[in-house]
CSV table of C-alpha atoms and ligand atoms in Angstrom, one decimal:
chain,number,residue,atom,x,y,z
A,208,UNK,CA,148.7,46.0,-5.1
A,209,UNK,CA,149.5,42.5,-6.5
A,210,UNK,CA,150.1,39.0,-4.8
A,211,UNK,CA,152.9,37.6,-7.0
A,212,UNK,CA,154.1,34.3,-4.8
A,213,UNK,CA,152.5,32.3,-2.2
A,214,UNK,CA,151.1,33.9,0.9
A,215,UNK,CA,153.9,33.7,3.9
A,216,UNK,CA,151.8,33.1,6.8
A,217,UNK,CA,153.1,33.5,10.8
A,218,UNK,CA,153.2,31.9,13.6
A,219,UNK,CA,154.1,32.4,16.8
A,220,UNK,CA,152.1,32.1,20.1
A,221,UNK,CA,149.2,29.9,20.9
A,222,UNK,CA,146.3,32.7,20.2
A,223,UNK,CA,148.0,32.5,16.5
A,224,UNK,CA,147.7,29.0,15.6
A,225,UNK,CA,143.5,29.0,15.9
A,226,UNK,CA,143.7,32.1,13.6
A,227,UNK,CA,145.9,30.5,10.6
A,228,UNK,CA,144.7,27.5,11.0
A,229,UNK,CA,141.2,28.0,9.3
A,230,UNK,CA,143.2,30.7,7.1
A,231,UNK,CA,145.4,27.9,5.8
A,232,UNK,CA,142.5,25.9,5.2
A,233,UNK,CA,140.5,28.5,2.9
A,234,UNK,CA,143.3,29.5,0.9
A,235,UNK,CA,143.4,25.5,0.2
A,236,UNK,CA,140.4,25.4,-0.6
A,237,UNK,CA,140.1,28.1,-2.9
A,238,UNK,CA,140.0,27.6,-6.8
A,239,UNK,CA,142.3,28.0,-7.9
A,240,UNK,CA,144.2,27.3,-4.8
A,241,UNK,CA,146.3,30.0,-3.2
A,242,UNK,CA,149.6,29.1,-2.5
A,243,UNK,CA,150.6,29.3,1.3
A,244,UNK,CA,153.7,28.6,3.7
A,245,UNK,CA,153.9,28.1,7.5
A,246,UNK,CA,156.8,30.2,9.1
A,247,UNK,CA,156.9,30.1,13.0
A,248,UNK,CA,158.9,32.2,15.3
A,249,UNK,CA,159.0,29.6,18.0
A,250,UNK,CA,157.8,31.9,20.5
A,251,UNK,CA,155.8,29.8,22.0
A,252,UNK,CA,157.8,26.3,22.4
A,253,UNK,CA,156.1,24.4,24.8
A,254,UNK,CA,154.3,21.3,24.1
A,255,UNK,CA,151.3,22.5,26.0
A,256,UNK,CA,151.3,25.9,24.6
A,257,UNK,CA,152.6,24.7,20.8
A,258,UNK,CA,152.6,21.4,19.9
A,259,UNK,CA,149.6,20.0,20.8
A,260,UNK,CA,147.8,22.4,18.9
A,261,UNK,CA,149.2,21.8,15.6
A,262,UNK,CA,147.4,18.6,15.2
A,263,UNK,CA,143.7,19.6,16.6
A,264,UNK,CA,143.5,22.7,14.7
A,265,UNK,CA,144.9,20.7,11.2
A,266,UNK,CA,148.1,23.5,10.8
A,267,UNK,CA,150.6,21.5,8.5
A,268,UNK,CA,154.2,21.4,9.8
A,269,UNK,CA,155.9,24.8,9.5
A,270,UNK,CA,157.8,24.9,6.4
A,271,UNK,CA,160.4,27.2,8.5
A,272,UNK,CA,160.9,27.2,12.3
A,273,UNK,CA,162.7,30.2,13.8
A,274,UNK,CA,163.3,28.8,17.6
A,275,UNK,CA,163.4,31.8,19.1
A,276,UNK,CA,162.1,31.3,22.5
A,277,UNK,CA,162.1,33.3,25.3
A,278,UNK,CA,163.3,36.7,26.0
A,279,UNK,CA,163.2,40.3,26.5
A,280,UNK,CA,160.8,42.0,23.9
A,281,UNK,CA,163.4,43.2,22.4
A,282,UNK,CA,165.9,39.9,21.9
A,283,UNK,CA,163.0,38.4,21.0
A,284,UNK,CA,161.7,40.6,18.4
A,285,UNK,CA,165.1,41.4,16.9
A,286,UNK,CA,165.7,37.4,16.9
A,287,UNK,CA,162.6,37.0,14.6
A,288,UNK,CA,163.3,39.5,12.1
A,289,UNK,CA,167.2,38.5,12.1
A,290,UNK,CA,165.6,34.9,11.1
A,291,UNK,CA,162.5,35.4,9.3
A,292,UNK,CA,164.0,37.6,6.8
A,293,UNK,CA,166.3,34.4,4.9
A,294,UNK,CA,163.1,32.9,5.2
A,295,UNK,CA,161.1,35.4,3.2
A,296,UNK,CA,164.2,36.0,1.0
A,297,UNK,CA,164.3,31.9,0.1
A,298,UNK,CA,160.0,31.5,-0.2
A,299,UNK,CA,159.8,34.5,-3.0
A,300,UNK,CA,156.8,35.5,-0.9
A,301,UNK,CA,154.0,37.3,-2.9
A,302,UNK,CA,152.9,38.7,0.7
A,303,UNK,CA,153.6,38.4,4.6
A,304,UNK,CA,150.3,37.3,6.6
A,305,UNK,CA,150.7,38.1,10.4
A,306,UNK,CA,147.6,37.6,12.8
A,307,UNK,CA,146.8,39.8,16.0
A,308,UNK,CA,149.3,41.3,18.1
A,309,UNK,CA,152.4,39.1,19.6
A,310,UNK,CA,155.8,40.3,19.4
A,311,UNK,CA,156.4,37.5,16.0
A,312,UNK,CA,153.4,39.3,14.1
A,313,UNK,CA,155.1,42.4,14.7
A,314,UNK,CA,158.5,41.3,14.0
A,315,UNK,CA,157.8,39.4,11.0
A,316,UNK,CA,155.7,42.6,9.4
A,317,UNK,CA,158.4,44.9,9.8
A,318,UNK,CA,160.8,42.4,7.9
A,319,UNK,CA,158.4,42.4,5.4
A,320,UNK,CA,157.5,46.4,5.1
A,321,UNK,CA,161.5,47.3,4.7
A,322,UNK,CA,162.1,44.3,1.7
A,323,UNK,CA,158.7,45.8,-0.1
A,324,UNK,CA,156.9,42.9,0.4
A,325,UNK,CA,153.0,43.7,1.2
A,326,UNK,CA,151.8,42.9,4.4
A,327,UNK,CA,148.6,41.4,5.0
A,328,UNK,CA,147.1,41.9,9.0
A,329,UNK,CA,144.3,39.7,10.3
A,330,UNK,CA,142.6,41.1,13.5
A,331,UNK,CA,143.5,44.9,12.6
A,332,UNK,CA,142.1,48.2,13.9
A,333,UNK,CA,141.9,46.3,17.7
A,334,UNK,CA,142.5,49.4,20.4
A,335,UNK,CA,142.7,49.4,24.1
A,336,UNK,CA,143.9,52.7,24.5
A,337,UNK,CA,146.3,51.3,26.7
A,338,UNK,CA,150.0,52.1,25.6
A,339,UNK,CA,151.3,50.3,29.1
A,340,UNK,CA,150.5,47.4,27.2
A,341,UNK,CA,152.9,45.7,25.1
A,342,UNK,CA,150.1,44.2,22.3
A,343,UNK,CA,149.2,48.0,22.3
A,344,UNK,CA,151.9,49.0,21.0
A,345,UNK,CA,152.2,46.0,18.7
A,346,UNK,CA,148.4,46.4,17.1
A,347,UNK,CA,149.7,50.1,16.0
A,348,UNK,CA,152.7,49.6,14.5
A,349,UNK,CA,151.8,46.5,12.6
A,350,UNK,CA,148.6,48.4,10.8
A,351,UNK,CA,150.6,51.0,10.1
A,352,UNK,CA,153.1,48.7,7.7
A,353,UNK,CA,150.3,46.9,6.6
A,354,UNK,CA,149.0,47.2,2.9
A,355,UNK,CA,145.8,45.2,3.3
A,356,UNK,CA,143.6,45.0,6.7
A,357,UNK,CA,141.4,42.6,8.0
A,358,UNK,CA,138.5,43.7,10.8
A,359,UNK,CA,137.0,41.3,13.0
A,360,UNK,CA,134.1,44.6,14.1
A,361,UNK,CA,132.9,47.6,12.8
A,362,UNK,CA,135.0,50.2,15.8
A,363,UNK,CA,138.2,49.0,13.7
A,364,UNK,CA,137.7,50.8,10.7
A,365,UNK,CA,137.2,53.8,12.5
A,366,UNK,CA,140.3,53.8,14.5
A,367,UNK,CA,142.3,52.9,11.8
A,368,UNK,CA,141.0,56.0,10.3
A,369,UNK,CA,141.9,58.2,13.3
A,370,UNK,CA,145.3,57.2,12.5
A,371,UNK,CA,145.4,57.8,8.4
A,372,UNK,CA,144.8,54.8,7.4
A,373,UNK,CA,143.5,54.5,4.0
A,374,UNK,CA,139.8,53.2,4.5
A,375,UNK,CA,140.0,51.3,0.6
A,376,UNK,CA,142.9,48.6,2.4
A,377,UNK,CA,140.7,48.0,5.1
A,378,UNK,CA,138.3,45.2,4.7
A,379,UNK,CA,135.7,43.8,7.1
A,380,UNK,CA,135.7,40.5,7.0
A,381,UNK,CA,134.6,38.6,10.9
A,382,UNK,CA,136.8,36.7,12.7
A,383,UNK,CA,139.0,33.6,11.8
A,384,UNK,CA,139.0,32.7,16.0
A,385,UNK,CA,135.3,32.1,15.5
A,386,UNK,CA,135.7,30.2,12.4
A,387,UNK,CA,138.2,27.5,14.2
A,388,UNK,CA,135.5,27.8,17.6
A,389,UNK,CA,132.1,27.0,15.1
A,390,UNK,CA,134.2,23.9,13.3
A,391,UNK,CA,135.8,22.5,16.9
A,392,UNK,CA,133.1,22.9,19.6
A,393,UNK,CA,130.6,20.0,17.9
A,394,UNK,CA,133.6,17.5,19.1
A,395,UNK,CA,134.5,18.9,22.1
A,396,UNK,CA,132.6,17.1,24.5
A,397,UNK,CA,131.2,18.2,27.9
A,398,UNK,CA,132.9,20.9,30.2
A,399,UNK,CA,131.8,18.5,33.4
A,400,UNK,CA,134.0,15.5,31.3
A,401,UNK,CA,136.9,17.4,31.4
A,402,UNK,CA,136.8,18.8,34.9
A,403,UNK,CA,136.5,15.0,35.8
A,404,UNK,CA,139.8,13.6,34.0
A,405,UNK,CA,141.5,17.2,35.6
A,406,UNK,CA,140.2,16.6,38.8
A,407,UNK,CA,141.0,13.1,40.5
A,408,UNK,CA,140.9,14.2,44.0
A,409,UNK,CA,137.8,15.7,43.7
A,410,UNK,CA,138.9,19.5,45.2
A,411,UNK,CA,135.7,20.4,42.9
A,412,UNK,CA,132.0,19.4,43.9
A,413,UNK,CA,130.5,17.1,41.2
A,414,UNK,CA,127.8,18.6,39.9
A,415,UNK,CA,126.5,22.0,39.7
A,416,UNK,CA,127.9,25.9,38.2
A,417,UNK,CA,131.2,26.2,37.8
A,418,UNK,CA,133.8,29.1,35.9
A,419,UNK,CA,136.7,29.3,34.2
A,420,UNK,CA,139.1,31.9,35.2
A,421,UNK,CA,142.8,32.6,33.1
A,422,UNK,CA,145.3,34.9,33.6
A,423,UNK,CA,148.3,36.0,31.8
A,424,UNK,CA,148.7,39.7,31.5
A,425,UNK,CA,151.7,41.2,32.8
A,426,UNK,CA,149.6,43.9,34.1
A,427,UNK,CA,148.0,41.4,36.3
A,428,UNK,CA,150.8,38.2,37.0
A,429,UNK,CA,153.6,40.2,37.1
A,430,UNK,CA,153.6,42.4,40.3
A,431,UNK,CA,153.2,40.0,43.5
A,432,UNK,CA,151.0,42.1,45.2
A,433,UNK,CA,148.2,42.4,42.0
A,434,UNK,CA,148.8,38.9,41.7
A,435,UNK,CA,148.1,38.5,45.3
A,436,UNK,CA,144.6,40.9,45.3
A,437,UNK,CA,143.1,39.3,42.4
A,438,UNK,CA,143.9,35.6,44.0
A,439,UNK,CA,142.3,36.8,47.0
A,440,UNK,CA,139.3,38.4,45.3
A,441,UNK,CA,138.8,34.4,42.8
A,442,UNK,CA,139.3,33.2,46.1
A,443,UNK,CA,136.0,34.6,47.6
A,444,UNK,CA,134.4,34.3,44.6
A,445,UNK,CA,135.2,30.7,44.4
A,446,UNK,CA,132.8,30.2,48.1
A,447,UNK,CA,130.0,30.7,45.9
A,448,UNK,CA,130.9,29.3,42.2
A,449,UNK,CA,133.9,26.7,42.0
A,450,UNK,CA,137.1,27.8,39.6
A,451,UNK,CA,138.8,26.0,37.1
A,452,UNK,CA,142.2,28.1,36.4
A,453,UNK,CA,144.4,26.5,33.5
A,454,UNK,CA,148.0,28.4,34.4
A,455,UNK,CA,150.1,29.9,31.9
A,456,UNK,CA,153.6,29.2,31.9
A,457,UNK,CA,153.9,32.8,32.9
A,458,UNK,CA,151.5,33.0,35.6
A,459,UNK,CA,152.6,29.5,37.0
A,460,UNK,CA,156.0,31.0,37.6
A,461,UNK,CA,154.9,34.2,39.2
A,462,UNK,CA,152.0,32.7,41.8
A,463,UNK,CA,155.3,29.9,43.1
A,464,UNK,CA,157.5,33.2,43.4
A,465,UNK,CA,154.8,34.8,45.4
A,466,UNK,CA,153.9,31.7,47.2
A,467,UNK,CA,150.8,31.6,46.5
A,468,UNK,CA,149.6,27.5,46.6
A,469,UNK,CA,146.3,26.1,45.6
A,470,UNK,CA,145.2,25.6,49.2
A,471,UNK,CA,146.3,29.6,49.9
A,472,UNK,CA,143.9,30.0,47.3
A,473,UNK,CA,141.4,28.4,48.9
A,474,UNK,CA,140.0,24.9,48.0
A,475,UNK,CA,137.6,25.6,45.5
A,476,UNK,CA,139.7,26.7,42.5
A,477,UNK,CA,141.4,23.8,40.8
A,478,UNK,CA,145.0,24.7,39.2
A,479,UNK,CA,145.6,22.8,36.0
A,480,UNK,CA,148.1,23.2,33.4
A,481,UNK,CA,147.1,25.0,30.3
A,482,UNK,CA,144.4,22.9,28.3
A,483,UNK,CA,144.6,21.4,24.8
A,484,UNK,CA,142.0,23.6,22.5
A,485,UNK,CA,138.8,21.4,22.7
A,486,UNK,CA,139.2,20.9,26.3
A,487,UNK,CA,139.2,24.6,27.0
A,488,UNK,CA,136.2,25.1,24.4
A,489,UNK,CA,134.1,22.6,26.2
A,490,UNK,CA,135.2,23.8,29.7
A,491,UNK,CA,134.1,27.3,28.4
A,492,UNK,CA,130.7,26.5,26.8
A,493,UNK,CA,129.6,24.9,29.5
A,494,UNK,CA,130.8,27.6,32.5
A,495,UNK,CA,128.2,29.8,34.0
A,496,UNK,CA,130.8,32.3,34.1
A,497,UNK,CA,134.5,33.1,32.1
A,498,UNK,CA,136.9,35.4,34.1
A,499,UNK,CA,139.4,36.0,31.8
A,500,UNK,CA,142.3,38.7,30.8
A,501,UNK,CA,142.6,36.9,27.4
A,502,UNK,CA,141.3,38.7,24.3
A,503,UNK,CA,140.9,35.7,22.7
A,504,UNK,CA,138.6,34.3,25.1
A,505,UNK,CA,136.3,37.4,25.3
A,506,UNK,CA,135.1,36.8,21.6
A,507,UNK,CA,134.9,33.1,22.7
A,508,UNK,CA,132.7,33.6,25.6
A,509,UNK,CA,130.6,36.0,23.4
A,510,UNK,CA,130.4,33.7,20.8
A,511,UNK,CA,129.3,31.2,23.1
A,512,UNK,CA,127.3,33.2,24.7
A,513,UNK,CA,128.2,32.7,27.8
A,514,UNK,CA,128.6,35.9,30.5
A,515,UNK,CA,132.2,36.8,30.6
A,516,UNK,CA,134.2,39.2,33.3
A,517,UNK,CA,137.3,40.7,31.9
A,518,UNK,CA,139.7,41.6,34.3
A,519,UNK,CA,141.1,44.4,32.9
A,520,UNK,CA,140.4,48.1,32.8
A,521,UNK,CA,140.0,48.5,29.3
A,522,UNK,CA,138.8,45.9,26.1
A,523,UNK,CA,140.4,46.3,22.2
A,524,UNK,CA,137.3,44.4,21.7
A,525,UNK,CA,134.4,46.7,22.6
A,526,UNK,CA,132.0,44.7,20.3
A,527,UNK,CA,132.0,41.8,23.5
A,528,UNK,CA,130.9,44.6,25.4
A,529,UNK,CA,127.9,46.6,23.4
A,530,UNK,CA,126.9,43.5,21.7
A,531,UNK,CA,128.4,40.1,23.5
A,532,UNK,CA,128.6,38.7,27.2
A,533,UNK,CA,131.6,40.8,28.1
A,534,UNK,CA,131.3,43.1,31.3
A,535,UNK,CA,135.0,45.1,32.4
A,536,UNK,CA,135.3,44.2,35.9
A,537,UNK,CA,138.9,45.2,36.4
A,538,UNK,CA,140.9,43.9,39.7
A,539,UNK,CA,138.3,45.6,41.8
A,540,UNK,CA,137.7,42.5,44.5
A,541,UNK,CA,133.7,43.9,45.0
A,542,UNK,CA,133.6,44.2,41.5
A,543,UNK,CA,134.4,40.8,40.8
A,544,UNK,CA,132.6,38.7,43.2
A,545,UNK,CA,129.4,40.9,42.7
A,546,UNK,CA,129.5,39.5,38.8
A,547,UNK,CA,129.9,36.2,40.2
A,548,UNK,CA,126.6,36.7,42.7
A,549,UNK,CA,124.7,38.6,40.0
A,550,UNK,CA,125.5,35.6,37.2
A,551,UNK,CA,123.9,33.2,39.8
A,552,UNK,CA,121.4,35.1,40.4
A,553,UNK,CA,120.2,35.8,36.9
A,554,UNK,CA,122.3,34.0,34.8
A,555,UNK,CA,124.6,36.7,33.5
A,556,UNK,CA,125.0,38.8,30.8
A,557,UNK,CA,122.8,37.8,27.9
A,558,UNK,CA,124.1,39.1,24.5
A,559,UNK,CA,124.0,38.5,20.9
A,560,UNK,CA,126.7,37.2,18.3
A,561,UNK,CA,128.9,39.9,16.2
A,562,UNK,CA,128.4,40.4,13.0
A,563,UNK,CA,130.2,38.0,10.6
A,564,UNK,CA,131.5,36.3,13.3
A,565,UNK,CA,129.2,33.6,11.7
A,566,UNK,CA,132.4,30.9,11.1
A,567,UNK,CA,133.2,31.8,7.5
A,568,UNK,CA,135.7,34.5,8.1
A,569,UNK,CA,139.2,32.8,6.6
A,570,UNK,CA,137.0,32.5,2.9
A,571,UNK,CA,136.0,36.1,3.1
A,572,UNK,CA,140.1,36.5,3.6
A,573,UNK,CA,140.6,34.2,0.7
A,574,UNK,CA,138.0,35.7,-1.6
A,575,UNK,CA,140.5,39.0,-1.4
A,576,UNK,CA,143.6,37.6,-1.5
A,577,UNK,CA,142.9,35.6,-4.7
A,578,UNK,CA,141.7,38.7,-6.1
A,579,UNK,CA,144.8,40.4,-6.0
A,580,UNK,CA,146.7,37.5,-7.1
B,890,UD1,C1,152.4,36.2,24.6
B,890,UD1,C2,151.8,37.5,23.9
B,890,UD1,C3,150.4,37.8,24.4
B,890,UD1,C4,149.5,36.6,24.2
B,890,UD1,C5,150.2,35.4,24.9
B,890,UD1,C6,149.3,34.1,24.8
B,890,UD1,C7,153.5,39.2,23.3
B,890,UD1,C8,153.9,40.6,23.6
B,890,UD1,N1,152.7,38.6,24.2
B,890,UD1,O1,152.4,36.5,26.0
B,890,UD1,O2,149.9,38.9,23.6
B,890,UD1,O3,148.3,36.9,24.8
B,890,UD1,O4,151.5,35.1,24.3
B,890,UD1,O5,149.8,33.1,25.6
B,890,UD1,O6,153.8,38.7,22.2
B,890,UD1,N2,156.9,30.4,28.4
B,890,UD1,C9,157.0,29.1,28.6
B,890,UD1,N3,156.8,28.2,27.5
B,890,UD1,C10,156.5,28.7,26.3
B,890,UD1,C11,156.4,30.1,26.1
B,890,UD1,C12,156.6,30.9,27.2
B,890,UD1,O7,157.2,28.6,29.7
B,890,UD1,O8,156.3,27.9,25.4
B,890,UD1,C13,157.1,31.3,29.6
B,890,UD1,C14,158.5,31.8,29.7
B,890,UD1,O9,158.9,32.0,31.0
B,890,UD1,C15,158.3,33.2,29.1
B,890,UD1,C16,156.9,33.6,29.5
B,890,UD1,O10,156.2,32.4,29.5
B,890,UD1,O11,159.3,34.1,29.5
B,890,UD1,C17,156.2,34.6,28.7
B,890,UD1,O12,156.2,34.2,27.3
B,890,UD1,P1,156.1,35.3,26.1
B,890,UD1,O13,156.0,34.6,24.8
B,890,UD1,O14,157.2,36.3,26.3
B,890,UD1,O15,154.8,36.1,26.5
B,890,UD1,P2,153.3,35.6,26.9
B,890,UD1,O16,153.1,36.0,28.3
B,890,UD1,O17,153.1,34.1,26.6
C-alpha cells in the first residue's frame, strides 16, 4: 500500500477532536512533514460540544466543513458521504484517516473504500459484543474497509482476527486520547476550582470527595423509565459522595421530557452543561470516583488512575478492566451505590496504566504513515 497525497483526516463528534488533534500534530512534526487536511462532518455543532475544543486541543480550522447536523442515523450518515466525497475528490487524498466509532468515521470510510482510496482507522479492533449498540455496529464495518489499523490494546488484534482481518495491517500503537490527556492535564488546574466557578449557590459542600458522573448512551437516556432508575440509583448514591453531572445535549433533553429536575434528583448532584476539555480533566483527576457510560472517559479514569464505574453491561475496552480502574456496574441501583460505599471505604479500584498508553501514540501513527508514503 502507498500514501500518494496528504492524509484526509475526520472529524466529527467531540470524542474525535482529542484523537486528531495530537494526530495532526505528529504528522507536523514529522520530517519530512506529512501532509494533512481537516474535514468535519458537523455532527457535532454546538459551541459546547465543537467549538470550544478546537482552540484548547490546537486543531487548525477544518479545511472542509460538511454541516450536517442532526438526524436519524441514516440522514446523517448518507449526508456525510453525499458531502465528504467532493471533498475527497477536490483534496487528491493519498488516504482517509477516521478515528473511533461515530456515525462520520463510518460514513466518511465507506466514501473512501468505494473511490479506492485506503483507509487508515485509529482506535480499531474495539468490541462490546453488543450489536444493540449503534458504535457496535460502526467499529465493525469501519475495520472491515480499512487497509491499515491502529490498536489502542492487545484484545484488538485478536478480534480483528476472529473476523479475517489480515494481522500484517494491524498495528499496535497506544492511544492518541491519552496522548492529548498527558499534554493537557499539567494546565488544568484543580477539580475543587472548577466545581467552585460551576457551583455559585453552593448545592455542593465545599470541601471533601466528590464524583463525576456522565451519561449519554441511548441505551441509558433514551427510555424514561432507565433514565428514571439510574437517576434514582446517583441519587442515593449522591447521600454519601456529592455528584457533579455535565449533561449532554442528548440527555439534557430526555431528563426535561421525563421531568426529571435537579431537586427530583436530590440536592447533592449539581447539573452543569457539558465542560470545556481541561475543566472535565481536572474535575476527573481529582474525583474519588467517575461514573460514566463514555468510552472515552474509561481510558481517562484509568489513565488517571482514578476508580471508575461504567454503567453499562458490557466494555469494548476490557484493558480498563483487567488492568485499569474500570469495574462494570451496569444500571443495577445496589450495584452502583455499593461501588460508591466501597470507594470510600478503601479508596477504589487501584490499577495500573495500559501499555503504550504512555502519551506518544499519534508519532507511533506517524512513524507508519510516513513509511508508506
Ligand atoms: C455521538 C456518537 C457517540 C459518541 C457521542 C459523544 C454516534 C452513533 N454516536 O452520540 O458514539 O459517544 O457522540 O458525544 O455517532 N445535539 C446537540 N448539539 C450538538 C450535537 C447533538 O444538541 O452539537 C443533540 C441533538 O438533539 C442530537 C442529539 O444531541 O439529536 C444526539 O446527537 P448525535 O450526534 O446523534 O449523537 P450523540 O448522542 O451525541
Amino acid at each position: 500500500m502507498k500514501i500518494d497525497g496528504p492524509v484526509m483526516c475526520v472529524v466529527g463528534a467531540r470524542p474525535n477532536l482529542m484523537k486528531v488533534a495530537p494526530i495532526l500534530r505528529a504528522f507536523a512534526a514529522h520530517a519530512p512533514a506529512i501532509p494533512a487536511r481537516l474535514a468535519h462532518t458537523g455532527q457535532h455543532y454546538d459551541h459546547a460540544l465543537d467549538g470550544q475544543f478546537f482552540d484548547v486541543l490546537g486543531l487548525p480550522a477544518p479545511d472542509a466543513h460538511l454541516g450536517v447536523g442532526s438526524g436519524t442515523h441514516a440522514v446523517q450518515t448518507a449526508q456525510a458521504m453525499e458531502r465528504f466525497e467532493p471533498v475527497l475528490d477536490a483534496a487528491q487524498a493519498g488516504a482517509v484517516l477516521v478515528v473511533g466509532d461515530v456515525n462520520s468515521s463510518l460514513a466518511c470510510a465507506l466514501v473512501a473504500a468505494k473511490k479506492g482510496v485506503p483507509v487508515l482507522h485509529v482506535e480499531a479492533g474495539l468490541r462490546s459484543g453488543d450489536w444493540s449498540m449503534p458504535e457496535e455496529i460502526n467499529r465493525v464495518l469501519i475495520d472491515r474497509l480499512s487497509d491499515l489499523l491502529f490498536t489502542t490494546e492487545r484484545s484488538a488484534a485478536d478480534n480483528l482476527r476472529r473476523e479475517g482481518i489480515d494481522p500484517a495491517r494491524v498495528h499496535f500503537v497506544g492511544n492518541v486520547i491519552i496522548d492529548s490527556l498527558r499534554q493537557h492535564l499539567p494546565g488544568a488546574g484543580a477539580g475543587r476550582q472548577v466545581i467552585a466557578r460551576l457551583d455559585a449557590s453552593g448545592l455542593l459542600p465545599r470541601e471533601g470527595a466528590y464524583g463525576v458522573v456522565t451519561l449519554h448512551r441511548p441505551s441509558n437516556v433514551d427510555d424514561a423509565g432507565t433514565l428514571k432508575h439510574l437517576f434514582a440509583a446517583l441519587a442515593e448514591a449522591a447521600v454519601r459522595l456529592p455528584l457533579v453531572f455535565p449533561v449532554h445535549p442528548r440527555t439534557r433533553a430526555r431528563l426535561e421530557a421525563a421531568g426529571l429536575s435537579p431537586g427530583a434528583a436530590g440536592a447533592r448532584i449539581l447539573l452543569v452543561p457539558p465542560l470545556g476539555y481541561v475543566d472535565m480533566l481536572a474535575l476527573m483527576h481529582d474525583a474519588a470516583l467517575v461514573l460514566t457510560d463514555s468510552g472515552g472517559m474509561q481510558e481517562e479514569a484509568t489513565a488517571l488512575g482514578v476508580p471508575c464505574g461504567t454503567l453499562r453491561e458490557n466494555t469494548e475496552r476490557p484493558v480498563t478492566v483487567s488492568e485499569g480502574t474500570n469495574e462494570l456496574v451496569g444500571r443495577d441501583r445496589r450495584r452502583i451505590v455499593d461501588l460508591v460505599a466501597r470507594t470510600l471505604a478503601g479508596g477504589g479500584k487501584r490499577g495500573r496504566v495500559p501499555e503504550l498508553w504512555d502519551g506518544r501514540a499519534a508519532g507511533r501513527i506517524a512513524g507508519i504513515v510516513a513509511s508508506l508514503r
